């Protein structure tokens, strides 16, 4: 298994209108905290996202290698929500090279635009089997961005450092590195995309990617907060405030409502 860190120039085969419809169908607006990392020539090097309202940003160190940036350098990024170009500094103390944890933390040099928000971090430790959403900038549409879905898998290692497997995801490709991975069940960002596998001699592993966990980000930058939200109520009843976690019984709820409409007695 190896990460693909170069730009992959391949077409998605989707019409632009189709891709926009897919983006609008996403349950969470990852674009509100998404950033696009630029090279010195203004090309897209990869993705990143907003960690704190104070302007800390996360991306992969190998994305900054592509951008030609090093610890202590200033670099331009674009806020996807507003299309504003921002200048950020690569924080030296939070730099972990591509051969190690592959983490880079940037500090924005100016206040974030009003519509740009931090994506809340949550623990990845209980995310196995949960559906995820991700967003990045593949070469075929490196400015508009593209959404991806799949399932969060097991912890494994890449270059001797822990990463989390992302399974059954055909969209994640070069250009997604540094982008946020959002757990649909816990409604938290639980990591960032760090790489993909290349198909083996049996043409397997073509739908597998990896993410660096939120815990790894926090271990590098202790300023970050990782909040856990447990969707399981045990023996307690679900209430209105828990609506985001109680779903999947639409057919049964519809039958109950029909019964109540047709017969107002106690059900």
Coordinates of N, CA, C and O in Angstrom, one line a residue, residues 75-236:
X75 N 2.1 31.2 3.0 CA 1.5 30.5 1.9 C 0.0 31.0 1.7 O -0.6 31.5 2.6
X76 N -0.4 31.0 0.4 CA -1.8 31.5 0.1 C -2.8 30.3 0.1 O -2.4 29.2 -0.4
X77 N -3.9 30.5 0.7 CA -5.0 29.5 0.7 C -6.3 30.2 0.3 O -6.4 31.4 0.5
X78 N -7.2 29.5 -0.2 CA -8.5 30.0 -0.6 C -9.6 29.4 0.2 O -9.7 28.2 0.4
X79 N -10.4 30.3 0.9 CA -11.6 29.8 1.6 C -12.7 29.4 0.7 O -13.2 30.3 -0.1
X80 N -13.1 28.2 0.7 CA -14.1 27.7 -0.3 C -15.4 28.4 -0.1 O -16.1 28.6 -1.1
X81 N -15.8 28.7 1.1 CA -17.1 29.3 1.4 C -17.3 30.7 0.8 O -18.4 31.1 0.4
X82 N -16.2 31.5 0.7 CA -16.3 32.9 0.3 C -15.4 33.2 -0.9 O -15.5 34.3 -1.5
X83 N -14.5 32.3 -1.3 CA -13.6 32.5 -2.4 C -12.5 33.5 -2.1 O -11.9 34.1 -3.0
X84 N -12.4 33.9 -0.8 CA -11.3 34.8 -0.4 C -10.0 34.1 -0.3 O -9.9 33.0 0.1
X85 N -9.0 34.8 -0.8 CA -7.6 34.4 -0.7 C -7.0 34.9 0.6 O -7.0 36.1 0.9
X86 N -6.5 33.9 1.4 CA -6.0 34.3 2.7 C -4.5 33.9 2.7 O -4.0 33.0 2.0
X87 N -3.7 34.6 3.6 CA -2.3 34.3 3.8 C -2.1 33.6 5.1 O -2.7 34.1 6.1
X88 N -1.5 32.5 5.1 CA -1.2 31.8 6.4 C 0.2 31.4 6.5 O 0.9 31.3 5.5
X89 N 0.7 31.3 7.8 CA 2.1 30.9 8.1 C 2.1 29.5 8.5 O 1.3 29.0 9.3
X90 N 3.1 28.7 8.0 CA 3.3 27.3 8.4 C 4.0 27.3 9.7 O 5.1 27.8 9.9
X91 N 3.3 26.9 10.8 CA 3.8 26.9 12.1 C 4.8 25.8 12.3 O 4.6 24.6 12.2
X92 N 6.1 26.2 12.6 CA 7.2 25.3 12.7 C 7.0 24.2 13.8 O 7.3 23.0 13.5
X93 N 6.5 24.6 14.9 CA 6.4 23.6 16.0 C 5.3 22.6 15.8 O 5.4 21.5 16.4
X94 N 4.4 22.8 14.8 CA 3.4 21.8 14.5 C 3.7 21.1 13.2 O 2.8 20.4 12.7
X95 N 4.8 21.2 12.7 CA 5.2 20.6 11.4 C 5.6 19.1 11.7 O 6.5 18.9 12.5
X96 N 5.0 18.2 10.9 CA 5.5 16.8 11.0 C 5.6 16.4 9.5 O 4.7 16.4 8.7
X97 N 6.8 16.0 9.1 CA 7.1 15.8 7.7 C 6.3 14.7 7.1 O 5.7 13.9 7.8
X98 N 6.3 14.7 5.7 CA 5.6 13.6 5.0 C 6.1 12.2 5.3 O 5.3 11.3 5.1
X99 N 7.3 12.1 5.7 CA 7.8 10.8 6.1 C 7.5 10.4 7.5 O 7.9 9.3 7.9
X100 N 6.9 11.3 8.3 CA 6.5 11.0 9.6 C 5.0 11.0 9.7 O 4.3 10.4 9.0
X101 N 4.4 11.9 10.6 CA 2.9 11.9 10.8 C 2.2 12.6 9.6 O 1.0 12.5 9.5
X102 N 3.0 13.4 8.8 CA 2.5 14.1 7.6 C 1.4 15.1 8.0 O 0.3 15.1 7.4
X103 N 1.7 15.9 9.0 CA 0.8 16.9 9.5 C 1.4 18.3 9.3 O 2.6 18.5 9.7
X104 N 0.6 19.3 8.9 CA 1.0 20.7 8.9 C -0.1 21.5 9.4 O -1.3 21.4 9.0
X105 N 0.2 22.4 10.4 CA -0.8 23.3 10.9 C -0.4 24.7 10.5 O 0.8 25.1 10.6
X106 N -1.3 25.5 10.0 CA -1.1 26.9 9.5 C -1.8 27.8 10.4 O -2.8 27.5 11.0
X107 N -1.3 29.0 10.5 CA -1.9 30.1 11.3 C -2.3 31.2 10.3 O -1.4 31.8 9.7
X108 N -3.6 31.5 10.1 CA -4.0 32.5 9.2 C -3.5 33.9 9.8 O -3.6 34.1 11.0
X109 N -3.1 34.8 8.9 CA -2.5 36.0 9.3 C -3.5 37.1 9.5 O -3.2 38.2 9.9
X110 N -4.8 36.9 9.1 CA -5.8 37.8 9.3 C -7.1 37.1 9.8 O -7.2 35.9 9.7
X111 N -8.1 37.8 10.3 CA -9.3 37.2 10.8 C -10.0 36.4 9.7 O -9.9 36.8 8.5
X112 N -10.6 35.4 10.0 CA -11.4 34.6 9.0 C -12.6 35.4 8.6 O -13.2 36.1 9.3
X113 N -12.9 35.3 7.3 CA -14.2 35.9 6.8 C -15.4 35.4 7.6 O -15.4 34.2 8.1
X114 N -16.4 36.2 7.7 CA -17.6 35.8 8.6 C -18.2 34.5 8.2 O -18.7 33.8 9.1
X115 N -18.3 34.1 7.0 CA -18.9 32.9 6.6 C -18.0 31.6 6.7 O -18.5 30.5 6.4
X116 N -16.8 31.8 7.1 CA -15.9 30.7 7.2 C -15.9 30.3 8.7 O -15.6 31.1 9.6
X117 N -16.1 29.0 8.9 CA -16.2 28.5 10.3 C -15.3 27.3 10.5 O -14.9 26.6 9.6
X118 N -15.0 27.1 11.8 CA -14.2 26.0 12.2 C -15.0 24.7 12.2 O -16.2 24.7 12.5
X119 N -14.5 23.6 11.7 CA -15.2 22.3 11.7 C -14.8 21.6 13.0 O -13.7 21.3 13.3
X120 N -15.9 21.3 13.8 CA -15.7 20.7 15.2 C -15.0 19.3 15.1 O -15.5 18.5 14.3
X121 N -14.0 19.1 15.9 CA -13.3 17.8 15.9 C -14.0 16.9 16.9 O -14.4 17.3 18.0
X122 N -14.1 15.6 16.5 CA -14.6 14.6 17.3 C -13.6 13.4 17.3 O -12.8 13.2 16.4
X123 N -13.8 12.5 18.3 CA -12.9 11.4 18.4 C -13.2 10.4 17.3 O -14.4 10.1 16.9
X124 N -12.1 9.8 16.8 CA -12.3 8.8 15.7 C -12.3 7.4 16.3 O -12.5 6.4 15.6
X125 N -12.1 7.2 17.6 CA -11.8 5.9 18.2 C -13.0 5.0 18.1 O -12.9 3.8 18.2
X126 N -14.2 5.5 18.0 CA -15.4 4.7 17.9 C -16.1 4.9 16.6 O -17.3 4.6 16.5
X127 N -15.4 5.3 15.6 CA -16.0 5.6 14.3 C -16.0 4.4 13.3 O -16.5 4.5 12.2
X128 N -15.5 3.2 13.7 CA -15.5 2.1 12.8 C -16.9 1.7 12.3 O -17.8 1.6 13.1
X129 N -17.0 1.6 11.0 CA -18.3 1.2 10.4 C -19.2 2.4 10.1 O -20.2 2.2 9.5
X130 N -18.8 3.6 10.6 CA -19.7 4.7 10.4 C -19.5 5.2 8.9 O -18.4 5.2 8.4
X131 N -20.5 5.8 8.4 CA -20.4 6.4 7.1 C -19.7 7.8 7.2 O -19.9 8.5 8.2
X132 N -18.9 8.1 6.2 CA -18.3 9.4 6.3 C -18.5 10.2 5.0 O -18.9 9.7 4.0
X133 N -18.3 11.5 5.1 CA -18.2 12.4 4.0 C -16.9 13.1 4.0 O -16.3 13.4 5.1
X134 N -16.4 13.4 2.8 CA -15.1 14.1 2.7 C -15.3 15.1 1.5 O -16.2 15.0 0.7
X135 N -14.3 16.0 1.4 CA -14.3 16.9 0.3 C -12.9 17.3 -0.1 O -12.1 17.5 0.8
X136 N -12.6 17.4 -1.4 CA -11.3 17.8 -1.8 C -11.3 18.4 -3.2 O -12.4 18.8 -3.7
X137 N -10.2 18.5 -3.8 CA -10.0 19.2 -5.1 C -9.3 18.3 -6.1 O -8.1 18.5 -6.4
X138 N -10.0 17.3 -6.7 CA -9.3 16.5 -7.7 C -9.0 17.4 -8.9 O -9.6 18.4 -9.1
X139 N -8.0 16.9 -9.7 CA -7.5 17.7 -10.8 C -8.6 18.1 -11.8 O -8.5 19.2 -12.4
X140 N -9.6 17.3 -12.0 CA -10.6 17.6 -13.0 C -11.5 18.8 -12.6 O -12.1 19.4 -13.5
X141 N -11.5 19.1 -11.3 CA -12.3 20.2 -10.9 C -11.7 20.8 -9.6 O -12.2 20.8 -8.5
X142 N -10.5 21.3 -9.8 CA -9.6 21.6 -8.6 C -10.1 23.0 -8.0 O -9.5 23.3 -6.9
X143 N -11.0 23.7 -8.5 CA -11.5 24.9 -7.9 C -12.9 24.8 -7.3 O -13.1 25.3 -6.2
X144 N -13.7 24.0 -7.9 CA -15.1 23.8 -7.4 C -15.1 22.8 -6.2 O -16.0 22.9 -5.4
X145 N -14.2 21.8 -6.2 CA -14.2 20.8 -5.2 C -15.2 19.7 -5.5 O -16.1 19.9 -6.4
X146 N -15.0 18.6 -4.8 CA -15.9 17.4 -5.1 C -16.1 16.7 -3.8 O -15.2 16.6 -2.9
X147 N -17.3 16.2 -3.5 CA -17.6 15.4 -2.3 C -17.3 14.0 -2.5 O -17.2 13.5 -3.6
X148 N -17.1 13.3 -1.4 CA -16.9 11.8 -1.4 C -17.5 11.2 -0.2 O -17.8 11.9 0.8
X149 N -17.9 9.9 -0.4 CA -18.5 9.2 0.7 C -17.8 7.8 0.9 O -17.1 7.4 0.0
X150 N -18.1 7.2 2.0 CA -17.5 5.8 2.2 C -17.8 5.4 3.6 O -18.6 6.0 4.3
X151 N -17.0 4.4 4.1 CA -17.1 3.9 5.4 C -15.8 3.9 6.1 O -14.7 3.6 5.5
X152 N -15.8 4.3 7.4 CA -14.6 4.4 8.2 C -14.2 3.0 8.6 O -15.0 2.2 9.1
X153 N -12.9 2.6 8.4 CA -12.4 1.3 8.8 C -11.5 1.3 10.0 O -11.6 2.1 10.9
X154 N -10.6 0.3 9.9 CA -9.7 0.1 11.1 C -8.5 1.0 11.0 O -8.1 1.5 10.0
X155 N -7.8 1.0 12.2 CA -6.5 1.7 12.3 C -5.5 0.8 11.7 O -5.4 -0.4 11.9
X156 N -4.6 1.4 10.9 CA -3.4 0.7 10.3 C -2.2 1.6 10.4 O -2.3 2.6 11.2
X157 N -1.2 1.3 9.7 CA 0.0 2.2 9.8 C 0.5 2.5 8.3 O 0.4 1.6 7.4
X158 N 1.0 3.7 8.2 CA 1.6 4.1 6.9 C 3.0 4.7 7.3 O 3.0 5.7 8.1
X159 N 4.1 4.2 6.8 CA 5.4 4.7 7.1 C 5.6 4.6 8.6 O 6.4 5.4 9.2
X160 N 5.0 3.6 9.3 CA 5.2 3.4 10.7 C 4.3 4.2 11.6 O 4.4 4.1 12.8
X161 N 3.5 5.1 11.0 CA 2.6 6.0 11.8 C 1.2 5.6 11.6 O 0.7 5.2 10.6
X162 N 0.3 5.8 12.7 CA -1.1 5.3 12.6 C -1.9 6.2 11.6 O -1.8 7.4 11.6
X163 N -2.7 5.5 10.8 CA -3.7 6.1 10.0 C -4.9 5.3 10.1 O -4.9 4.1 10.5
X164 N -6.0 5.8 9.6 CA -7.3 5.1 9.6 C -7.7 4.8 8.2 O -7.7 5.7 7.3
X165 N -8.1 3.5 8.0 CA -8.5 3.1 6.6 C -9.9 3.7 6.3 O -10.8 3.7 7.1
X166 N -10.0 4.2 5.1 CA -11.3 4.6 4.6 C -11.7 3.7 3.5 O -11.0 3.5 2.4
X167 N -12.9 3.0 3.6 CA -13.2 1.9 2.8 C -14.3 2.3 1.8 O -15.1 3.2 2.1
X168 N -14.4 1.6 0.7 CA -15.5 1.7 -0.3 C -15.7 3.1 -0.7 O -16.8 3.6 -0.7
X169 N -14.6 3.8 -1.1 CA -14.7 5.2 -1.5 C -14.0 5.3 -2.9 O -12.8 5.3 -3.0
X170 N -14.8 5.5 -3.9 CA -14.3 5.6 -5.3 C -13.9 7.0 -5.6 O -13.2 7.2 -6.6
X171 N -14.4 8.0 -4.9 CA -14.2 9.4 -5.3 C -12.8 9.9 -4.8 O -12.2 10.8 -5.4
X172 N -12.4 9.5 -3.6 CA -11.2 10.0 -3.0 C -10.0 9.7 -3.8 O -9.7 8.6 -4.2
X173 N -9.3 10.8 -4.2 CA -8.2 10.6 -5.1 C -7.2 11.7 -4.8 O -7.3 12.5 -3.9
X174 N -6.1 11.9 -5.6 CA -5.2 13.0 -5.4 C -5.9 14.3 -5.5 O -6.8 14.5 -6.3
X175 N -5.6 15.2 -4.6 CA -6.3 16.5 -4.5 C -7.2 16.5 -3.3 O -7.7 17.6 -2.9
X176 N -7.5 15.3 -2.7 CA -8.3 15.3 -1.5 C -7.4 15.4 -0.2 O -7.9 15.6 0.9
X177 N -6.1 15.1 -0.4 CA -5.2 15.2 0.8 C -5.4 16.5 1.5 O -5.3 17.6 0.9
X178 N -5.5 16.3 2.9 CA -5.7 17.5 3.7 C -7.1 17.9 4.0 O -7.4 18.7 4.8
X179 N -8.0 17.3 3.2 CA -9.4 17.6 3.3 C -10.1 16.9 4.6 O -9.6 15.9 5.0
X180 N -11.2 17.5 5.1 CA -11.8 16.9 6.3 C -12.5 15.6 6.0 O -13.1 15.5 4.9
X181 N -12.6 14.8 7.0 CA -13.4 13.6 7.0 C -14.4 13.7 8.1 O -14.1 13.8 9.3
X182 N -15.7 13.7 7.7 CA -16.8 14.0 8.6 C -17.6 12.7 8.9 O -18.1 12.0 8.0
X183 N -17.7 12.3 10.2 CA -18.5 11.1 10.6 C -19.9 11.5 10.6 O -20.4 12.4 11.4
X184 N -20.8 10.9 9.8 CA -22.2 11.2 9.7 C -22.9 10.9 11.0 O -23.9 11.6 11.3
X185 N -22.5 9.9 11.7 CA -23.2 9.5 12.9 C -23.0 10.4 14.1 O -23.9 10.9 14.8
X186 N -21.7 10.7 14.4 CA -21.3 11.5 15.5 C -21.4 13.0 15.1 O -21.3 13.9 16.0
X187 N -21.5 13.3 13.8 CA -21.5 14.7 13.3 C -20.3 15.5 13.8 O -20.4 16.7 14.3
X188 N -19.2 14.9 13.6 CA -17.9 15.6 14.0 C -16.9 15.3 12.9 O -17.0 14.2 12.2
X189 N -15.9 16.2 12.7 CA -14.8 15.9 11.8 C -13.8 15.0 12.6 O -13.3 15.5 13.6
X190 N -13.5 13.8 12.1 CA -12.7 12.9 12.8 C -11.4 12.7 12.2 O -10.6 11.8 12.7
X191 N -11.0 13.4 11.2 CA -9.7 13.3 10.6 C -9.5 14.0 9.3 O -10.5 14.8 8.9
X192 N -8.4 13.9 8.7 CA -8.2 14.5 7.3 C -7.6 13.4 6.4 O -6.8 12.6 6.8
X193 N -8.0 13.5 5.2 CA -7.5 12.6 4.1 C -6.0 12.7 4.0 O -5.5 13.8 3.9
X194 N -5.3 11.6 3.9 CA -3.9 11.6 3.8 C -3.3 10.9 2.6 O -2.2 11.1 2.2
X195 N -4.1 10.0 2.1 CA -3.5 9.2 0.9 C -4.5 8.2 0.4 O -5.6 8.0 0.9
X196 N -4.1 7.6 -0.7 CA -4.9 6.5 -1.3 C -4.0 5.4 -1.6 O -2.7 5.5 -1.6
X197 N -4.6 4.2 -1.9 CA -3.8 3.1 -2.4 C -3.9 3.0 -3.9 O -4.8 3.5 -4.5
X198 N -2.9 2.4 -4.5 CA -2.9 2.1 -5.9 C -3.3 0.6 -6.1 O -2.9 -0.2 -5.3
X199 N -4.1 0.3 -7.1 CA -4.6 -1.0 -7.3 C -3.4 -2.0 -7.4 O -2.4 -1.6 -8.0
X200 N -3.5 -3.2 -6.9 CA -2.4 -4.2 -6.9 C -2.5 -5.0 -8.2 O -3.3 -4.7 -9.1
X201 N -1.7 -6.0 -8.3 CA -1.7 -6.9 -9.5 C -3.0 -7.5 -9.8 O -3.3 -8.0 -10.9
X202 N -3.9 -7.6 -8.8 CA -5.2 -8.3 -9.0 C -6.3 -7.2 -9.2 O -7.5 -7.5 -9.1
X203 N -5.9 -6.0 -9.3 CA -6.8 -4.8 -9.5 C -7.7 -4.7 -8.3 O -8.9 -4.3 -8.4
X204 N -7.1 -5.0 -7.1 CA -7.8 -4.7 -5.8 C -7.2 -3.5 -5.2 O -6.2 -2.9 -5.6
X205 N -7.9 -3.0 -4.1 CA -7.5 -1.8 -3.3 C -7.7 -0.5 -4.0 O -7.2 0.5 -3.6
X206 N -8.4 -0.5 -5.1 CA -8.7 0.7 -5.9 C -9.7 1.6 -5.2 O -9.9 2.8 -5.7
X207 N -10.4 1.2 -4.2 CA -11.4 2.0 -3.5 C -11.0 2.3 -2.0 O -11.9 2.5 -1.2
X208 N -9.7 2.2 -1.7 CA -9.3 2.4 -0.4 C -8.5 3.7 -0.2 O -7.7 4.0 -1.1
X209 N -8.7 4.4 0.9 CA -7.9 5.6 1.2 C -7.6 5.6 2.6 O -8.0 4.7 3.4
X210 N -6.9 6.7 3.1 CA -6.5 6.7 4.5 C -6.7 8.1 5.0 O -6.7 9.1 4.3
X211 N -6.9 8.2 6.3 CA -7.0 9.5 7.0 C -6.1 9.5 8.2 O -5.9 8.5 8.8
X212 N -5.6 10.7 8.5 CA -4.9 11.0 9.8 C -6.0 11.4 10.8 O -6.9 12.3 10.5
X213 N -6.0 10.7 11.9 CA -7.1 10.9 12.9 C -7.1 12.3 13.6 O -6.0 12.9 13.7
X214 N -8.2 12.6 14.1 CA -8.3 13.9 14.9 C -7.4 13.8 16.2 O -6.8 14.8 16.6
X215 N -7.2 12.6 16.7 CA -6.4 12.4 17.9 C -4.9 12.7 17.5 O -4.2 13.3 18.3
X216 N -4.5 12.3 16.3 CA -3.1 12.6 15.9 C -2.9 14.1 15.7 O -1.9 14.7 16.0
X217 N -3.9 14.8 15.2 CA -3.9 16.3 15.1 C -3.7 16.9 16.4 O -2.9 17.8 16.6
X218 N -4.5 16.4 17.4 CA -4.4 17.0 18.7 C -3.1 16.7 19.4 O -2.6 17.5 20.2
X219 N -2.5 15.5 19.1 CA -1.2 15.2 19.7 C -0.2 16.1 19.3 O 0.8 16.4 20.0
X220 N -0.3 16.6 18.0 CA 0.7 17.6 17.5 C 0.4 19.0 18.0 O 1.3 19.7 18.3
X221 N -0.9 19.3 18.0 CA -1.3 20.7 18.4 C -2.2 20.6 19.6 O -3.4 20.4 19.5
X222 N -1.7 20.8 20.8 CA -2.5 20.7 22.0 C -3.5 21.8 22.2 O -4.4 21.7 23.1
X223 N -3.5 22.8 21.4 CA -4.6 23.8 21.4 C -5.9 23.3 21.0 O -6.9 23.8 21.3
X224 N -5.9 22.2 20.2 CA -7.1 21.7 19.6 C -8.0 21.0 20.7 O -7.4 20.3 21.6
X225 N -9.3 21.0 20.5 CA -10.2 20.4 21.4 C -10.9 19.3 20.6 O -11.4 19.5 19.5
X226 N -10.9 18.1 21.1 CA -11.7 16.9 20.5 C -12.8 16.6 21.4 O -12.6 16.1 22.5
X227 N -14.0 16.9 20.9 CA -15.2 16.6 21.8 C -15.9 15.4 21.3 O -16.1 15.1 20.1
X228 N -16.3 14.6 22.2 CA -17.1 13.3 21.9 C -18.5 13.5 22.1 O -19.0 14.1 23.1
X229 N -19.3 13.1 21.1 CA -20.7 13.1 21.2 C -21.2 11.7 21.0 O -21.0 11.1 19.9
X230 N -21.8 11.1 22.0 CA -22.3 9.7 21.9 C -23.7 9.7 21.4 O -24.6 10.3 22.0
X231 N -24.0 9.0 20.3 CA -25.3 9.0 19.7 C -26.2 7.9 20.4 O -27.4 7.8 20.1
X232 N -25.6 7.1 21.3 CA -26.4 6.0 21.9 C -26.9 6.4 23.2 O -26.2 6.8 24.1
X233 N -28.3 6.2 23.4 CA -28.9 6.7 24.6 C -29.1 5.6 25.7 O -29.6 5.9 26.8
X234 N -28.7 4.4 25.4 CA -28.9 3.3 26.3 C -30.3 3.0 26.5 O -31.1 2.9 25.6
X235 N -30.8 3.0 27.8 CA -32.2 2.8 28.1 C -33.0 4.1 28.2 O -34.2 4.1 28.5
X236 N -32.3 5.3 28.0 CA -33.0 6.5 28.0 C -33.8 6.8 26.7 O -33.3 6.3 25.6

